[in-house]
XYZ file of C-alpha atoms in Angstrom:
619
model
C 110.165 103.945 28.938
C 113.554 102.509 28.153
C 114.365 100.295 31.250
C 118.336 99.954 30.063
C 118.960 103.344 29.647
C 122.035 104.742 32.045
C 120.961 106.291 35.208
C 122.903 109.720 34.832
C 125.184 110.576 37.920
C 124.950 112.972 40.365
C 126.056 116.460 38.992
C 127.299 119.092 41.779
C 124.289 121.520 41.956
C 124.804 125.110 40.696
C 124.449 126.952 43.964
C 123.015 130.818 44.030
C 125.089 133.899 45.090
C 123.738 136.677 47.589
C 122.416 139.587 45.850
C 121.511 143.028 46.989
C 120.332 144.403 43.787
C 117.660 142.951 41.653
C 118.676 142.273 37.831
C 116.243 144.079 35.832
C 116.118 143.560 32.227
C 114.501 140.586 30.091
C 117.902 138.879 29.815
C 117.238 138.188 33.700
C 113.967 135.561 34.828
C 112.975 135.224 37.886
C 111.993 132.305 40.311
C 109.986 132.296 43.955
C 112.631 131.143 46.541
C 111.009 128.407 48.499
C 112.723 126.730 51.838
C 113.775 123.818 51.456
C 116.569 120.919 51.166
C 118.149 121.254 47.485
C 117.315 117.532 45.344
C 119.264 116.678 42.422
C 117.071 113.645 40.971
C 118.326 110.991 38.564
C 115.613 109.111 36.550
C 116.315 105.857 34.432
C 113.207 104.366 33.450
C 111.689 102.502 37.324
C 114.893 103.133 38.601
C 115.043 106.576 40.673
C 117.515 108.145 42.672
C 117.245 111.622 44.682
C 120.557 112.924 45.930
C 121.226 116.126 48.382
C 123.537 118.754 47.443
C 126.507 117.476 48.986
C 125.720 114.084 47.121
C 124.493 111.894 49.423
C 121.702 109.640 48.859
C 118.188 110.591 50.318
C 116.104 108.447 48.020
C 114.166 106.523 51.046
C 113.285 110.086 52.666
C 112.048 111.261 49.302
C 110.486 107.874 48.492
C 107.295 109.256 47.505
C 108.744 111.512 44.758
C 111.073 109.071 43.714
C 107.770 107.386 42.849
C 106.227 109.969 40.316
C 109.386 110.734 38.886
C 110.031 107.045 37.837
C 106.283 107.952 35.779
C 108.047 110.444 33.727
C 107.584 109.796 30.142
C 111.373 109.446 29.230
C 114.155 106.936 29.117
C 116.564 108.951 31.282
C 116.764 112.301 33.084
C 118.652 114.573 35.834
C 116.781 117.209 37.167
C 117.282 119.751 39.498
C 115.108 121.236 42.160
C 113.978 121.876 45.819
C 112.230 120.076 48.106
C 109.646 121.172 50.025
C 106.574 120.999 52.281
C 103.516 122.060 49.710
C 101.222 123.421 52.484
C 103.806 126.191 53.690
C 105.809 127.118 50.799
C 104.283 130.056 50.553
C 105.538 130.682 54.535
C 108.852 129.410 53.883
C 108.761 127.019 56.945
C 111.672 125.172 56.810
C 111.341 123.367 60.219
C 107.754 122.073 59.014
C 110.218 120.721 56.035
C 111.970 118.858 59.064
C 109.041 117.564 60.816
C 107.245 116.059 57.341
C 110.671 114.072 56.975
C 110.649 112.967 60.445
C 106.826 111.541 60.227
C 106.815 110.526 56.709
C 104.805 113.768 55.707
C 104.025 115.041 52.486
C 106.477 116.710 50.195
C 106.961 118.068 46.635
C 109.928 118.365 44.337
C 109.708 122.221 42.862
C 111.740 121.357 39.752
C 113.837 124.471 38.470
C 116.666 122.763 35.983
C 117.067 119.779 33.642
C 120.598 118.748 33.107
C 120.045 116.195 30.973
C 117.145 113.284 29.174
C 117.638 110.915 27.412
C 121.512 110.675 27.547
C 121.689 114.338 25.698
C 123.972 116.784 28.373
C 122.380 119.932 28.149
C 124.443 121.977 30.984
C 126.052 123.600 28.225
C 122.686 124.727 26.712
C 121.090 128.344 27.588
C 118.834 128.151 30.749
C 115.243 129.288 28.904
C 116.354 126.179 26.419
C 116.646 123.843 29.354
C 113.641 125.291 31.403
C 111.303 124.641 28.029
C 112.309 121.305 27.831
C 111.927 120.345 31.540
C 108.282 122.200 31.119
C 107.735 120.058 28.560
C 108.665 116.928 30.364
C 106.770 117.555 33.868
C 103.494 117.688 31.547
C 103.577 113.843 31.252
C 102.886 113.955 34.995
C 99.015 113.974 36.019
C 97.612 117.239 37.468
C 98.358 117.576 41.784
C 101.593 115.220 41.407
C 103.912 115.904 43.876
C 107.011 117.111 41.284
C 105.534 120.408 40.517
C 107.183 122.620 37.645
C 109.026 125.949 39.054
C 107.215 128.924 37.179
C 109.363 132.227 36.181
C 108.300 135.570 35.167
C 111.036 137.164 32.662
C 112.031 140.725 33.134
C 110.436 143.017 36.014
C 112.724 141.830 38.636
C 112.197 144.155 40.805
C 108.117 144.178 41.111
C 108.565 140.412 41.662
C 110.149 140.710 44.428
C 108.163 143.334 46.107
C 105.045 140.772 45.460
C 107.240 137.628 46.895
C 108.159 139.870 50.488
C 104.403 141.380 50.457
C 103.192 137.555 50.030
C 105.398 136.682 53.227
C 107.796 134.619 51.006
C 111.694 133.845 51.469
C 112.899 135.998 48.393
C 113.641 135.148 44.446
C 116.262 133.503 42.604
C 117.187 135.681 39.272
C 119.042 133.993 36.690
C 120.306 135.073 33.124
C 118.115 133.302 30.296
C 121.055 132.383 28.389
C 122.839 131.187 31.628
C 124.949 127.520 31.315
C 124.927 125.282 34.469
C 128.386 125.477 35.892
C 127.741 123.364 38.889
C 129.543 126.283 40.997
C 128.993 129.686 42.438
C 128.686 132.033 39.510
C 127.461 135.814 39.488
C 124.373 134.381 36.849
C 122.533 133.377 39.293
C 121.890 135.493 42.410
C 119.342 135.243 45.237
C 117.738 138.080 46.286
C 116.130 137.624 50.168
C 113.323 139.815 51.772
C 115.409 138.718 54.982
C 119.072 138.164 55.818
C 119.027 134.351 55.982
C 122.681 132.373 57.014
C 124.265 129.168 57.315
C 126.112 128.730 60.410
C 128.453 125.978 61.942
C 127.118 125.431 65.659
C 130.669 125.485 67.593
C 128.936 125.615 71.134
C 126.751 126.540 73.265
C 125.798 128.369 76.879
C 124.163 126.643 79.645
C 120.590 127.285 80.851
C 119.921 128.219 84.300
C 116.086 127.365 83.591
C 114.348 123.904 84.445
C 113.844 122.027 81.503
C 115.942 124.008 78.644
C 119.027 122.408 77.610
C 121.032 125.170 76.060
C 120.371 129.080 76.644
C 122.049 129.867 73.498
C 123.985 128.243 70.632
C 127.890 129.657 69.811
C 127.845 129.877 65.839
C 130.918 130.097 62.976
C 131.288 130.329 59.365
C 134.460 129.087 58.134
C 137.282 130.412 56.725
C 139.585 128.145 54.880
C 140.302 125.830 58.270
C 139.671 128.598 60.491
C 136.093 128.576 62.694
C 135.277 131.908 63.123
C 133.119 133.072 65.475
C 129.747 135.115 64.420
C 127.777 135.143 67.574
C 125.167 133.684 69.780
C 121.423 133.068 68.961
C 118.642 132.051 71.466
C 115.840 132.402 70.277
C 113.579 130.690 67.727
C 113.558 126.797 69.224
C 110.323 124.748 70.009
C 110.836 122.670 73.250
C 111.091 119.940 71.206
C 113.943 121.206 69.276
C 115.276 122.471 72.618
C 115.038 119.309 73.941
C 116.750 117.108 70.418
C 119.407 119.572 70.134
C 120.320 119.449 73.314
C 121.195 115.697 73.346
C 123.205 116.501 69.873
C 125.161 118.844 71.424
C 126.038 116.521 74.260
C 127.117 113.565 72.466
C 129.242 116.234 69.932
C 130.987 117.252 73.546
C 135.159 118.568 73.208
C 137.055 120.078 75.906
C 138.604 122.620 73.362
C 137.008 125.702 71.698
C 136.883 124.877 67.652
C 136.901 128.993 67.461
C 139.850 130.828 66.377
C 138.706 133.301 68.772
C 135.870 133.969 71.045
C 135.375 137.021 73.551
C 136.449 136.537 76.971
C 133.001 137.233 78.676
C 131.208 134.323 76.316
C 134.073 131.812 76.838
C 134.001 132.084 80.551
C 130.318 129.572 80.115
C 130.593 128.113 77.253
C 130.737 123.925 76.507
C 132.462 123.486 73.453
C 131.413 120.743 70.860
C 132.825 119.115 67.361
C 131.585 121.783 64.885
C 129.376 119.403 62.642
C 126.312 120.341 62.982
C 124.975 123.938 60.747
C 121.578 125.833 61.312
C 119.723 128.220 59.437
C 119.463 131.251 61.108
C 117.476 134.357 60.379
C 119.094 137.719 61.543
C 118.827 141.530 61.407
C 121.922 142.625 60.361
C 125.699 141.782 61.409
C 127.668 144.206 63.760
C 131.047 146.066 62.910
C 132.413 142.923 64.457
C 131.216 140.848 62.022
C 128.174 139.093 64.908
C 124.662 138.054 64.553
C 122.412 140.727 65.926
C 118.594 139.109 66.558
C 119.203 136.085 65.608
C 116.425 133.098 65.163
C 116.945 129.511 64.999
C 114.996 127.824 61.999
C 115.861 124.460 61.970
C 119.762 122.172 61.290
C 120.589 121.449 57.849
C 121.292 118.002 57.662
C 122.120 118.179 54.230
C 124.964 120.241 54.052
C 128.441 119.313 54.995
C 130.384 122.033 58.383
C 132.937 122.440 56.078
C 131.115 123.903 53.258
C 129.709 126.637 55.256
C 131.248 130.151 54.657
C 129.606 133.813 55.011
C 127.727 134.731 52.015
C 129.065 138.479 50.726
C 126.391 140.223 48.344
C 127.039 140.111 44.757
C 127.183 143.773 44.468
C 126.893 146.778 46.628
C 129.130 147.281 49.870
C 127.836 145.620 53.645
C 129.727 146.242 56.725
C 130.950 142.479 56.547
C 134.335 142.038 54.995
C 135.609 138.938 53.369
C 138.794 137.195 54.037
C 141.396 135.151 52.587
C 144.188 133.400 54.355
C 144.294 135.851 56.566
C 143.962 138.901 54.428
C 140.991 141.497 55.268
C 139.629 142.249 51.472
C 138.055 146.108 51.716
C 135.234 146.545 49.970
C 134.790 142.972 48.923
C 131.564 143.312 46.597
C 133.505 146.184 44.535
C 132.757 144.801 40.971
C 136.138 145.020 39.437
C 134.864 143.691 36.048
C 131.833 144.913 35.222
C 130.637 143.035 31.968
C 131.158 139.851 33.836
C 130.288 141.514 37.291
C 133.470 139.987 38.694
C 134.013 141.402 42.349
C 136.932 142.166 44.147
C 136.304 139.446 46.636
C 136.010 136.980 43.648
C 139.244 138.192 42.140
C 140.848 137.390 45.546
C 139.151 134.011 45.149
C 140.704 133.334 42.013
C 144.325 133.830 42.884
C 143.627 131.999 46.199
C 142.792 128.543 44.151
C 145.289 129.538 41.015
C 147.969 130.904 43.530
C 149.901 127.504 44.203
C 150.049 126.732 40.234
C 151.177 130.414 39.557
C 153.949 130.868 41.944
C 156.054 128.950 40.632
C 156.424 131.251 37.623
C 156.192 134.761 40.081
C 157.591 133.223 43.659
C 160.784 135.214 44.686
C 161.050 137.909 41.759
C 160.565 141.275 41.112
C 157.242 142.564 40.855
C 155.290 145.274 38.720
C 151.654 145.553 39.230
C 148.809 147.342 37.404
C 146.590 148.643 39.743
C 142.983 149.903 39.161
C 141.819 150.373 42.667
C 137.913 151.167 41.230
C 137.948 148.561 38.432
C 138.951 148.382 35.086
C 136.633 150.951 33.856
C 138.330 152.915 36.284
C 141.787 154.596 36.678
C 145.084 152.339 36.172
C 148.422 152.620 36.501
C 151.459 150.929 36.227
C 153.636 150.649 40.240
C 156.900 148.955 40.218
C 158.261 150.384 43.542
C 156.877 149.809 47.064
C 154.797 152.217 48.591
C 153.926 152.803 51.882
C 150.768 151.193 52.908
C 151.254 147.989 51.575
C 150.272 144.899 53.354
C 153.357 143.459 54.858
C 152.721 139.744 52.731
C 153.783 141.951 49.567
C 157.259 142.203 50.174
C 160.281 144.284 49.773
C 163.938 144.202 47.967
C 166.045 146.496 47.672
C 167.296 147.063 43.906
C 170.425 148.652 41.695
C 168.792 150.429 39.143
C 170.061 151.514 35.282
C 171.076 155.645 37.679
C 173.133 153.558 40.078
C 170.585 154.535 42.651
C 168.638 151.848 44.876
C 165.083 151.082 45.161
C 162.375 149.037 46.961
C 161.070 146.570 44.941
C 157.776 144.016 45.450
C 157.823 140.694 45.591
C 155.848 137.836 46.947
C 156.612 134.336 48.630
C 153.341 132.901 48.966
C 149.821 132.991 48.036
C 148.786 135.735 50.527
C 151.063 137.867 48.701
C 148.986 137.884 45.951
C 145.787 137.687 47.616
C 147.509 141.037 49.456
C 147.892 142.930 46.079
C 144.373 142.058 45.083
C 143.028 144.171 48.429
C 145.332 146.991 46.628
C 143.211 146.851 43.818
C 145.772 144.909 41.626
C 144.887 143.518 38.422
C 147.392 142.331 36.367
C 151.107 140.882 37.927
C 154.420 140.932 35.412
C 157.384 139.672 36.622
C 161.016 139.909 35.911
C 163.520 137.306 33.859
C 165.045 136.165 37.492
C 164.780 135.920 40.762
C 165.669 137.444 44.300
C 168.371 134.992 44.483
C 170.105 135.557 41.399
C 169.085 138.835 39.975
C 171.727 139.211 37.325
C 171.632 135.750 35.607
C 167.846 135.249 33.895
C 166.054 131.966 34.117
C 163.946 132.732 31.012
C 163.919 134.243 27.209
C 160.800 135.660 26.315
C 159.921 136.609 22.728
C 156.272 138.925 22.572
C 154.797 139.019 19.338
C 152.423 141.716 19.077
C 150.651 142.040 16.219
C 149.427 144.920 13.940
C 145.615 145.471 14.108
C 144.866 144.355 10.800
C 146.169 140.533 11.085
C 144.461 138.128 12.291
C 145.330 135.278 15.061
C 145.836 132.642 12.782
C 148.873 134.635 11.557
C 150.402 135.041 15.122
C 149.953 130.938 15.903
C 151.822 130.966 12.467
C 154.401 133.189 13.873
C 154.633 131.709 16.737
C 155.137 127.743 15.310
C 158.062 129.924 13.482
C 159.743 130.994 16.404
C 159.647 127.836 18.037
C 161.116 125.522 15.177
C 163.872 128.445 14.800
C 164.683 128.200 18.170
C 164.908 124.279 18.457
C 167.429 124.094 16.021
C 169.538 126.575 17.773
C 169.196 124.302 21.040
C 166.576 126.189 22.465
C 163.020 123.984 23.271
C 160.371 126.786 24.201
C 156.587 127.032 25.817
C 153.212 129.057 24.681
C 151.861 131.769 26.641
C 148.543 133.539 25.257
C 148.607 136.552 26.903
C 145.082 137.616 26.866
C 145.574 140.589 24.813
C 146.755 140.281 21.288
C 149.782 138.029 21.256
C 151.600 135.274 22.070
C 154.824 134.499 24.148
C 156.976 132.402 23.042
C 159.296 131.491 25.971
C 162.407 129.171 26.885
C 162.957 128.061 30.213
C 167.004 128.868 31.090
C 169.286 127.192 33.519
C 170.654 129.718 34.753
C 174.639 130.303 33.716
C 174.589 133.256 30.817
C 173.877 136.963 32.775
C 171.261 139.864 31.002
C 173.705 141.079 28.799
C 174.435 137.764 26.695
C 170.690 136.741 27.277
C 169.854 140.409 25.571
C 171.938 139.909 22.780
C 170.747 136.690 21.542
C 167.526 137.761 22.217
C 168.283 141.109 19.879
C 170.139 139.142 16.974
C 167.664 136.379 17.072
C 164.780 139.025 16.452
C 166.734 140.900 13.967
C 167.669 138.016 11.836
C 164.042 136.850 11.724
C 163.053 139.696 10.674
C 165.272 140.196 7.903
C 164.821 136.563 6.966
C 160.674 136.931 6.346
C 160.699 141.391 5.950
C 157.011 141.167 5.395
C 155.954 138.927 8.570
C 158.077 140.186 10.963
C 159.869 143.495 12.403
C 162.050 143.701 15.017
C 161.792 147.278 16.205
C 159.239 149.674 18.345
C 158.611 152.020 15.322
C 154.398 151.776 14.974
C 155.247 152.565 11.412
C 157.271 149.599 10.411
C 154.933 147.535 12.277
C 152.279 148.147 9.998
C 151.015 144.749 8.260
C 154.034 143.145 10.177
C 154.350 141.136 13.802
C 156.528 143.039 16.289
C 159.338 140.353 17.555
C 159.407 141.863 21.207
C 162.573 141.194 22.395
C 163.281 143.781 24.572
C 161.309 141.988 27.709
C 165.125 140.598 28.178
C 166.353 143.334 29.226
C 167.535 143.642 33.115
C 164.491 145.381 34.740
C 161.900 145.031 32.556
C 158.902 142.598 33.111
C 156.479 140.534 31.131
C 152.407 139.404 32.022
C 152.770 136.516 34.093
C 151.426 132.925 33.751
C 147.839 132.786 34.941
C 147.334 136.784 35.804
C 144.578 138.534 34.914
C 144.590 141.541 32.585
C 142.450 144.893 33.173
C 140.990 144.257 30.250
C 137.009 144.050 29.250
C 136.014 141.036 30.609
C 139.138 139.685 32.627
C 141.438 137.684 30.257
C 143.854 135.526 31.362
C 147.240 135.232 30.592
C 147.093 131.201 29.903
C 149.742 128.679 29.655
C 148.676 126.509 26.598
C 150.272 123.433 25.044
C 151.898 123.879 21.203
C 148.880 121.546 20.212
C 146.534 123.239 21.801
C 147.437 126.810 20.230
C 146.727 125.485 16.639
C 143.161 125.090 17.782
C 142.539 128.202 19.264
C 140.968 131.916 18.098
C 142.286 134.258 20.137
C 144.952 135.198 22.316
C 142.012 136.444 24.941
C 140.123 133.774 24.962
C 140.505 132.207 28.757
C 138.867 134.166 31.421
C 138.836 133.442 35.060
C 136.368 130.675 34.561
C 138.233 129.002 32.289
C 141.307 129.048 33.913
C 139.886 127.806 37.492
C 138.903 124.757 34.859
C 141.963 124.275 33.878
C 143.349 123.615 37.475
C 141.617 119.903 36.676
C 143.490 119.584 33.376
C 147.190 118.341 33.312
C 149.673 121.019 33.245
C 151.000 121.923 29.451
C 153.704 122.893 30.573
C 154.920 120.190 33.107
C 157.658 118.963 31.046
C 159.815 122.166 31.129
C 160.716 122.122 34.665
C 162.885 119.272 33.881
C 164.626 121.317 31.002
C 168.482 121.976 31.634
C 169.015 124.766 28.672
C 170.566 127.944 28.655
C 172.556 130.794 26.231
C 175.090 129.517 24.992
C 178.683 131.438 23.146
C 177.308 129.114 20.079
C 174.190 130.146 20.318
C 175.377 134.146 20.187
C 177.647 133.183 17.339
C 175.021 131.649 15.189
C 172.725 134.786 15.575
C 175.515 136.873 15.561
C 174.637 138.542 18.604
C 177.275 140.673 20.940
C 177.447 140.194 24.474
């Protein structure tokens, strides 16, 4: 074994999400759930470390393993897996788990993932790929070692199951075959349970009026963003000795304060209130209409998760009582799949523009809204909604605007992230926006150019025609930005200070365009006409016109798959395939990335009487 090779660093585990429906199909395998406290192990020759999911380092507990996987016939590895007691996997006893790590008793490692040996990353690599080669690897071990290898059986998803509940086991973990490791909650891995099993943030507790029992029951949470909120009370399920341990916790975790954002009157009136650090495992029945635990039972704390990590799990598919939230917003019929190729739900869509929301307002905050709805999915019925309708949450707001008749309408608009959380829970899948703001409604603060292509070019042609527009533009004064849209096209757009009004920004916009396209006749065309677009890129310049609206920055589309419109660097578009090739995944990656398009907010540039005279446009 190589004893200089690099001891790989802890990867952030790939965590399951709650399924109700079992994957069937062979592009689905299937795993036995076991109980335990998830290991992510890194192997360098002797040197061994065993980390828990939140990262920390639990190599003394796991000692013994550490041991046997220092014997593994490699110079480096990470591996991923669960630990366990061996005796009562079977019986999923997770507070046996706690009492073998409190008396040094035995455990084993059920390895499930390899994500990487020998200094080769193999995250990106399909999941049967991976599982082959950590097979392979756990053979070096002798026969009865305590790192066992986690066995699958590929297609029949359902029949597995039945055999894990009959068997008295937790439930199974289903994963696609071809599945990468994202190291985040993804929709390709799913955990199917033979009982409802939660985490819960212990927030307080009620006195016992009986000798010798510290608590009578324990006052539970799941998070929500910052918010604590309360699920119910469980009593049942504790030994006397973990009556009597948790009891001096609690004590020593004493506040005068309920963490809760709300707790009914007749359970506050006895309650103590602690710091909300410590989470159990409970197993429960079902939740009430009020979102509480009904029968539930303690299991045991998990010391290896972190309070604020601990939020309710919402089934992958299929509709519970239980509805999700988001800064506040109430998301109906959260599992909804909205995108059904990538099983995208609507409570994930919510998720999205929750963590791209603060990035994406900058380009929607404050102006006019129109919204493609498709309140069943995208496989579903659509339509286009530019006017407020009754019903609406009140964080989609209203302004009243002069339209082209003279008459006045009520528009939408949003001012924060809930906004747009707010037209996700109206089924909203793709946001455009106007060329200004609330503010300023009559003088634009951009120039957008949409080049839509005919169906026979390809994209290399439209980055060509795009690199086109851009030079032209930059000699006229004008530096611009890339926007794949996640359809066909490209937008080519320039930032504007904002001192010309929508009729000179339309006409340079509409002599520009026709002056390309009498420049290069068999690239370009400047009008709508589907018939002298044929072969040609359609110069879209009527998006500057006062009322109409463009995709914005970082929306989805209700499109196959859920594309996303993408800022992208000039660089980067010379590199890339397609104008659809970003989908939610990618873009949540991108929020780690610096932003391409940074440099244009410090951009003073606008129309300029030169400008229209060089394009000979008419204001």
């Amino acid at each position: 074994m190589g004893k200089s090779a690099r001891l790989p660093p802890f990867h952030k585990p790939q965590p399951a999400t709650l399924g109700d429906t079992v994957p069937e199909g062979d592009d689905w395998l299937h795993e036995s759930k076991v109980d335990g406290y998830r290991c992510i192990a890194a192997v360098a020759g002797d040197e061994v470390r065993c980390y828990t999911r939140s990262g920390l380092d639990w190599t003394d507990r796991f000692r013994r393993i550490a041991t046997t996987l220092a014997d593994l016939d490699c110079d480096s590895a990470l591996l991923d897996g669960e630990v366990v007691v061996p005796a009562v996997v079977a019986g999923s006893q997770f507070s046996a788990l706690q009492a073998a790590l409190s008396s040094g008793g035995a455990l084993a490692l059920y390895a499930f993932d390899l994500l990487e040996l020998d200094g080769e990353e193999l995250t990106g690599r399909p999941l049967i790929e991976r599982k082959a080669r950590l097979r392979k690897l756990l053979a070096s071990l002798p026969d009865g070692a305590n790192v066992v290898y986690s066995e699958h059986v590929r297609g029949s998803g359902t029949r597995v199951l039945d055999a894990m509940c009959r068997g008295g086991r937790e439930g199974i973990i289903s994963k696609k075959v071809n599945s990468e490791y994202r190291g985040r909650r993804t929709t390709s891995w799913l955990k199917l349970k033979c009982t409802r099993r939660q985490e819960f943030v212990i927030g307080g507790f009620t006195p016992s009026d009986k000798r010798g029992r510290e608590f009578a029951s324990l006052l539970i949470g799941t998070f929500e963003g910052d918010t604590l909120r309360y699920r119910g009370r469980v009593g049942s399920g504790f030994s006397a000795e973990e009556l009597h341990e948790l009891g001096k916790e609690l004590k020593n975790l004493d506040q005068p304060d309920s963490p809760f954002a709300k707790v009914p009157g007749a359970v506050a009136r006895n309650a103590r209130w602690v710091r909300p650090e410590l989470v159990t495992e409970i197993d429960l029945a079902e939740f009430t209409d009020g979102g509480h635990v009904r029968h539930g039972v303690f299991k045991g704390l998990r010391r290896d998760k972190n309070a604020s990590e601990v939020t309710m799990e919402a089934p992958a598919t299929g509709d519970r009582k239980m509805k999700e939230a988001w800064r506040g917003i109430r998301i109906s019929s959260p599992h909804r799949v909205v995108y059904p190729r990538q099983g995208i739900t609507k409570a994930e869509l919510a998720g999205y523009y929750d963590a791209v929301g603060r990035r994406m307002l900058s380009f929607v905050q404050n102006r006019p809204l129109s919204l493609v709805r498709c309140p069943r999915g995208r496989n579903e019925e659509c339509f286009f909604q530019k006017h407020a309708s009754p019903g609406f949450p009140d964080e989609l707001k209203r302004v009243k605007l002069r339209e082209s008749s003279g008459k006045r309408a009520d528009y939408l608009y949003v001012d924060g992230v809930e906004g747009l959380i707010a037209a996700v829970q109206m089924g909203t899948l793709e946001f455009h926006v106007w060329g200004s703001r609330n503010d300023s409604l009559e003088k634009p603060d951009r120039l957008v150019f949409d080049l839509d292509p005919d169906e026979s070019l390809d994209f290399p042609v439209v980055r060509l025609a795009a690199a086109v527009l851009r030079q032209k533009l930059e000699k006229l004064g004008l530096e611009t930005v890339a926007l794949v849209t996640g359809g066909k096209g490209v937008h080519v757009i320039a930032p504007l200070w904002r001192t010309a009004d929508w009729d000179q920004v339309k006409a340079f916009a509409q002599g520009f365009a026709t002056g390309l396209a009498r420049e290069e006749p068999d690239v370009f065309t400047a009008t709508r006409s589907k018939a002298r677009r044929r072969g040609r890129i359609f110069i879209d310049w009527f998006r500057n016109e006062r009322g109409s609206t463009a995709i914005a920055p970082w929306s989805t589309r209700a499109r196959d798959g859920g594309p996303v419109a993408t800022p992208v660097s000039w660089d980067e578009l010379t590199d890339l395939e397609a104008a659809n090739g970003f989908y939610i995944e990618d873009a949540l990656r991108r929020l780690d990335e610096d932003d391409p398009w940074a440099e244009a907010a410090t951009w003073r540039q606008s129309v300029t009487r030169v400008m229209l005279d060089q394009v000979g446009g008419r204001a």
